Amino acid sequence: MLKNYIKIAWKVLLRRPFYTFITLFGITFTLTILMVIASFVDHLIGNHYPEVYRDRSVYISRVKQQDSLRQSTRISPLTFQFLNQYAASLKSADKVGIVNMFNQANAYSNGQRIKLGVKYANPEFWEVARFDFLEGKPFNEAHIRNRDNVVVISDKLRGQYFGGNGPATGKTIEIDNERFRVIGVVKGVPSTRPMTSGDAYFPYTVSKSNYEKQGYIGSFVVLATAKTRAGRKAIEEEYAEIIRRIPKPLEDDGMRVYHMESEALPYLESWLSNFVEEDGVPKFYSALFLLALVILLLPTINLVNLNISRIVERSSEISIRKAFGAPSSTILWQFVVENMFIALVGGVIALAFTLVVLTMINQSGWIPNAVLVINFPVFLVSILLCLLFGFISGVYPAWRMSRMPVADALRAG
Amino acid sequence: MIKLTAIEKVYRTSTIETLALDNINLEIPKGEFVSIMGPSGCGKSTLLNVMGLLDNPSKGAVEIDGMEISRYSDKKLARLRNQKIGFIFQSFHLINDLSVLDNVEIPLLYRTSTGRSRRELAKEALEKVGLSNRMKHFPSQLSGGQKQRVAIARAIVGKPEIILADEPTGNLDSVMGAEILNILLQLNQEGATIAMVTHDEQMARKTNRLIRLFDGRQVS
C-alpha cells in the first residue's frame, strides 16, 4: 500500500516539472532556513568543543542577593573563595572546574595592541572542558602550589603574538606588563561559549585574578560534571542544601543580605536564567517551536493552495479508489503520506543546501572559531520538521480530496 | 441480489431542483444480466451509482444481497463496495501513473492481503481478459479496447458478485465493443450479476432483461 502511494507521489512529481520545482523550492528553502537555525541553536546549547560534557554537567553561574524587602537586588558571578570552599567539595560531582566569566587584558606585539579575553581557572577546569592542545599541556596543581607565572594561550593569540605557525611553548609572553611562560596552545573556542572562550588561560593564583576576595560577589563560575546525566540532579540538590544552610542575614560586599539564591543548573537553564526568571526551558522551546511554525506557515499555505488546485486533476483517481473500496479516511491518509514523502524529498535537498550554508558560515568567520554542524540531534529535528511540514501542508487538501463526491467525478471523467 | 424500493433522487442547486430518479422499484436477482437504456440525461448513470453505493438516494431503500444500507457509515459502504461490487466506466478511469498490473491491484489494496497474493490475483484477472502480455505497460500505451479490458480486470480482480458497467463500450468501435460484451457475457455465465447501461439496442438484446428509463422513471 505504502509503496503504491509513494510510486504515485513520485510519478506526480515527475509529471509536472514546473509544479514540482515550485513545490520543492518552497520546501527546500524553508527547511534549509530551519535546519540552519536548528544547527545554530545546537551550537549554542549542545555538547560541543570544548564543553563536550554539557549533557552531564551543571553550571553555577550567579548568585542573587536581596535586602529584607526584596527591593534591592544584585546578581553576579561568585568569588573563587566561596566556590573553592563549597562547590569544589561537592561530593556528588565528579569534577569541578572553576573559572572567571569576563576579564580583559592587553598584550603588545610589534607596537600593536592585542586585546585579550583572559581566564583564571583551577586545574580541574581542564578536565571538565576538553580542550584540544595543539602543543604543550595544561597547568596543574604543582603550578598552583608554586604560584608559577604560566599561561595557556589560544592558537589565534599564538599567531598574533609570535607570528607564523612555529611552536610557542617555552616562550615568554608579556600580558598587562607581566611576563608569563607559555606552557600550552589550545584550539580557539567560539565566543558563543562564554565560560570557556578566551585567548589566555592562567592558573587562578596569578596576581590579577582577585581569587583571594572573600564573600560571595565575585567574578567566578563553576562547571561541574556528574558521572552520568542523571547524576546532575544530586549535584543540584547538594548545592541547594549548601546555599540553604548559609546563615542569613549576612553582610557581604557592603550590603546586608536577607535573601540569597544560587543554583547549580544544566547549561540551557543556567544560560536562560540570564533572560527569564522562571520556566526558562519550556519558554525557550515554545518560542523555538513558534518560530518554526511561523517560518513554515508561508510555504505551507502556498503548498496547500497548489494541492487544492490539483484536486480536479486527480479527481478520477480518487473516485476510482473510493469506488473500489477506499474509505475517505484511507484517501486522506494517502494524500498525507504523499505530501510527507514530497516533503522528505525536499528535506534531502535541503540537507545538502544546509551543509553548503553551514560551510559558508563557518568559513566566513562570522562567529570566530565556530563550527556549525549537522549532527544527529539536528538531523533528527530536521527530519521531524520535514514530516511536520508535510503533514501540515497535506492534511487540509487531503481532507478536501477525501470528501469529493465520487459520482460526479466519475461522470465528468 | 440488488433491490431498489421507491428510489427517488433529487439534485438541488440554489435555483433549480432536478428529479433524476422518480419512484424506481427494481429487483435484480443473483446471476441476472440486465441492461439499462434510455435517452441521455434520463438518469441511467444515477441509477447505476445508486446501485453501486456511490450515490445516496434522496428517498427509498437500497438492498444489496439482503442488506439494507441506508444507515451504513462511509467505512462500511466502502467495505461493501470493495467486496461485492466491481465497476466499469465508459472512460475507463485508469490511473495513468500506475502500470496495468498496479491499476488492476487497486481494489485489493483495500483488503487485508499480501503483496504477493495481490500480484497473483491481478495476473489471473489480466489473463482472463487476454492482457497478460501487457502487465508492465502504462495506460497511455494501450488502445481503447485494451484499456477497457484492463478496467474489466480491475473490476473482477476482487471476485465481486456484482458488476456495474456504465456504457462500457461507449468509447469503442463495434468490433472492440463486441469483444468487451463477450467478456461480460462470459463473466455472467460464471455467475456474476451484471447491470450495464448502454445506448446500443443490439447489445442490450443479448442480456437477460432490458430496463428502459425516461425522465427518471422506469418505463419498461
PDB file of N, CA and C in Angstrom, chain A residues 319-354:
ATOM      1  N   SER A 319     -11.794   9.081  -7.186  1.00  0.00           N
ATOM      2  CA  SER A 319     -13.099   8.436  -7.328  1.00  0.00           C
ATOM      3  C   SER A 319     -12.955   6.937  -7.519  1.00  0.00           C
ATOM      4  N   ILE A 320     -11.982   6.573  -8.340  1.00  0.00           N
ATOM      5  CA  ILE A 320     -11.789   5.147  -8.594  1.00  0.00           C
ATOM      6  C   ILE A 320     -11.415   4.425  -7.307  1.00  0.00           C
ATOM      7  N   ARG A 321     -10.524   5.021  -6.570  1.00  0.00           N
ATOM      8  CA  ARG A 321     -10.116   4.362  -5.328  1.00  0.00           C
ATOM      9  C   ARG A 321     -11.316   4.224  -4.391  1.00  0.00           C
ATOM     10  N   LYS A 322     -12.121   5.284  -4.349  1.00  0.00           N
ATOM     11  CA  LYS A 322     -13.292   5.203  -3.466  1.00  0.00           C
ATOM     12  C   LYS A 322     -14.285   4.172  -3.986  1.00  0.00           C
ATOM     13  N   ALA A 323     -14.518   4.188  -5.291  1.00  0.00           N
ATOM     14  CA  ALA A 323     -15.464   3.235  -5.860  1.00  0.00           C
ATOM     15  C   ALA A 323     -15.047   1.801  -5.542  1.00  0.00           C
ATOM     16  N   PHE A 324     -13.745   1.560  -5.576  1.00  0.00           N
ATOM     17  CA  PHE A 324     -13.272   0.202  -5.339  1.00  0.00           C
ATOM     18  C   PHE A 324     -12.970  -0.086  -3.876  1.00  0.00           C
ATOM     19  N   GLY A 325     -13.482   0.759  -3.002  1.00  0.00           N
ATOM     20  CA  GLY A 325     -13.480   0.351  -1.605  1.00  0.00           C
ATOM     21  C   GLY A 325     -12.588   1.127  -0.660  1.00  0.00           C
ATOM     22  N   ALA A 326     -11.985   2.243  -1.119  1.00  0.00           N
ATOM     23  CA  ALA A 326     -11.175   3.008  -0.166  1.00  0.00           C
ATOM     24  C   ALA A 326     -12.098   3.919   0.621  1.00  0.00           C
ATOM     25  N   PRO A 327     -12.144   3.794   1.950  1.00  0.00           N
ATOM     26  CA  PRO A 327     -12.932   4.748   2.719  1.00  0.00           C
ATOM     27  C   PRO A 327     -12.266   6.121   2.687  1.00  0.00           C
ATOM     28  N   SER A 328     -13.029   7.165   3.003  1.00  0.00           N
ATOM     29  CA  SER A 328     -12.484   8.529   2.952  1.00  0.00           C
ATOM     30  C   SER A 328     -11.217   8.658   3.781  1.00  0.00           C
ATOM     31  N   SER A 329     -11.201   7.964   4.933  1.00  0.00           N
ATOM     32  CA  SER A 329     -10.034   8.086   5.807  1.00  0.00           C
ATOM     33  C   SER A 329      -8.772   7.560   5.118  1.00  0.00           C
ATOM     34  N   THR A 330      -8.931   6.512   4.313  1.00  0.00           N
ATOM     35  CA  THR A 330      -7.772   5.951   3.610  1.00  0.00           C
ATOM     36  C   THR A 330      -7.265   6.920   2.547  1.00  0.00           C
ATOM     37  N   ILE A 331      -8.210   7.567   1.865  1.00  0.00           N
ATOM     38  CA  ILE A 331      -7.821   8.559   0.855  1.00  0.00           C
ATOM     39  C   ILE A 331      -7.069   9.704   1.527  1.00  0.00           C
ATOM     40  N   LEU A 332      -7.619  10.139   2.659  1.00  0.00           N
ATOM     41  CA  LEU A 332      -6.977  11.212   3.420  1.00  0.00           C
ATOM     42  C   LEU A 332      -5.535  10.829   3.744  1.00  0.00           C
ATOM     43  N   TRP A 333      -5.395   9.638   4.247  1.00  0.00           N
ATOM     44  CA  TRP A 333      -4.086   9.129   4.636  1.00  0.00           C
ATOM     45  C   TRP A 333      -3.151   9.061   3.439  1.00  0.00           C
ATOM     46  N   GLN A 334      -3.683   8.607   2.292  1.00  0.00           N
ATOM     47  CA  GLN A 334      -2.847   8.502   1.097  1.00  0.00           C
ATOM     48  C   GLN A 334      -2.236   9.858   0.731  1.00  0.00           C
ATOM     49  N   PHE A 335      -3.069  10.892   0.740  1.00  0.00           N
ATOM     50  CA  PHE A 335      -2.550  12.186   0.315  1.00  0.00           C
ATOM     51  C   PHE A 335      -1.611  12.796   1.352  1.00  0.00           C
ATOM     52  N   VAL A 336      -1.892  12.507   2.613  1.00  0.00           N
ATOM     53  CA  VAL A 336      -0.974  12.987   3.643  1.00  0.00           C
ATOM     54  C   VAL A 336       0.385  12.298   3.471  1.00  0.00           C
ATOM     55  N   VAL A 337       0.358  10.999   3.259  1.00  0.00           N
ATOM     56  CA  VAL A 337       1.611  10.252   3.067  1.00  0.00           C
ATOM     57  C   VAL A 337       2.356  10.781   1.843  1.00  0.00           C
ATOM     58  N   GLU A 338       1.605  11.007   0.775  1.00  0.00           N
ATOM     59  CA  GLU A 338       2.216  11.526  -0.447  1.00  0.00           C
ATOM     60  C   GLU A 338       2.926  12.845  -0.180  1.00  0.00           C
ATOM     61  N   ASN A 339       2.213  13.709   0.536  1.00  0.00           N
ATOM     62  CA  ASN A 339       2.764  15.020   0.825  1.00  0.00           C
ATOM     63  C   ASN A 339       3.990  14.930   1.732  1.00  0.00           C
ATOM     64  N   MET A 340       3.917  14.007   2.680  1.00  0.00           N
ATOM     65  CA  MET A 340       5.055  13.847   3.575  1.00  0.00           C
ATOM     66  C   MET A 340       6.249  13.303   2.801  1.00  0.00           C
ATOM     67  N   PHE A 341       5.963  12.449   1.835  1.00  0.00           N
ATOM     68  CA  PHE A 341       7.047  11.921   1.008  1.00  0.00           C
ATOM     69  C   PHE A 341       7.709  13.056   0.226  1.00  0.00           C
ATOM     70  N   ILE A 342       6.868  13.921  -0.369  1.00  0.00           N
ATOM     71  CA  ILE A 342       7.417  15.045  -1.134  1.00  0.00           C
ATOM     72  C   ILE A 342       8.234  15.951  -0.217  1.00  0.00           C
ATOM     73  N   ALA A 343       7.689  16.167   0.995  1.00  0.00           N
ATOM     74  CA  ALA A 343       8.424  17.000   1.956  1.00  0.00           C
ATOM     75  C   ALA A 343       9.766  16.363   2.302  1.00  0.00           C
ATOM     76  N   LEU A 344       9.783  15.037   2.392  1.00  0.00           N
ATOM     77  CA  LEU A 344      11.058  14.366   2.698  1.00  0.00           C
ATOM     78  C   LEU A 344      12.049  14.517   1.559  1.00  0.00           C
ATOM     79  N   VAL A 345      11.539  14.430   0.316  1.00  0.00           N
ATOM     80  CA  VAL A 345      12.431  14.657  -0.836  1.00  0.00           C
ATOM     81  C   VAL A 345      13.017  16.062  -0.731  1.00  0.00           C
ATOM     82  N   GLY A 346      12.126  17.042  -0.431  1.00  0.00           N
ATOM     83  CA  GLY A 346      12.588  18.416  -0.232  1.00  0.00           C
ATOM     84  C   GLY A 346      13.597  18.482   0.899  1.00  0.00           C
ATOM     85  N   GLY A 347      13.342  17.691   1.934  1.00  0.00           N
ATOM     86  CA  GLY A 347      14.224  17.673   3.096  1.00  0.00           C
ATOM     87  C   GLY A 347      15.624  17.197   2.751  1.00  0.00           C
ATOM     88  N   VAL A 348      15.703  16.188   1.877  1.00  0.00           N
ATOM     89  CA  VAL A 348      17.014  15.666   1.483  1.00  0.00           C
ATOM     90  C   VAL A 348      17.795  16.745   0.735  1.00  0.00           C
ATOM     91  N   ILE A 349      17.089  17.443  -0.173  1.00  0.00           N
ATOM     92  CA  ILE A 349      17.758  18.529  -0.909  1.00  0.00           C
ATOM     93  C   ILE A 349      18.167  19.632   0.076  1.00  0.00           C
ATOM     94  N   ALA A 350      17.235  19.923   1.012  1.00  0.00           N
ATOM     95  CA  ALA A 350      17.521  20.974   2.000  1.00  0.00           C
ATOM     96  C   ALA A 350      18.749  20.625   2.835  1.00  0.00           C
ATOM     97  N   LEU A 351      18.898  19.338   3.109  1.00  0.00           N
ATOM     98  CA  LEU A 351      20.043  18.892   3.902  1.00  0.00           C
ATOM     99  C   LEU A 351      21.353  19.247   3.184  1.00  0.00           C
ATOM    100  N   ALA A 352      21.359  19.003   1.879  1.00  0.00           N
ATOM    101  CA  ALA A 352      22.546  19.328   1.083  1.00  0.00           C
ATOM    102  C   ALA A 352      22.786  20.840   1.107  1.00  0.00           C
ATOM    103  N   PHE A 353      21.712  21.610   0.915  1.00  0.00           N
ATOM    104  CA  PHE A 353      21.832  23.072   0.934  1.00  0.00           C
ATOM    105  C   PHE A 353      22.346  23.561   2.285  1.00  0.00           C
ATOM    106  N   THR A 354      21.796  22.938   3.348  1.00  0.00           N
ATOM    107  CA  THR A 354      22.188  23.349   4.692  1.00  0.00           C
ATOM    108  C   THR A 354      23.683  23.156   4.898  1.00  0.00           C
TER     109      THR A 354
END
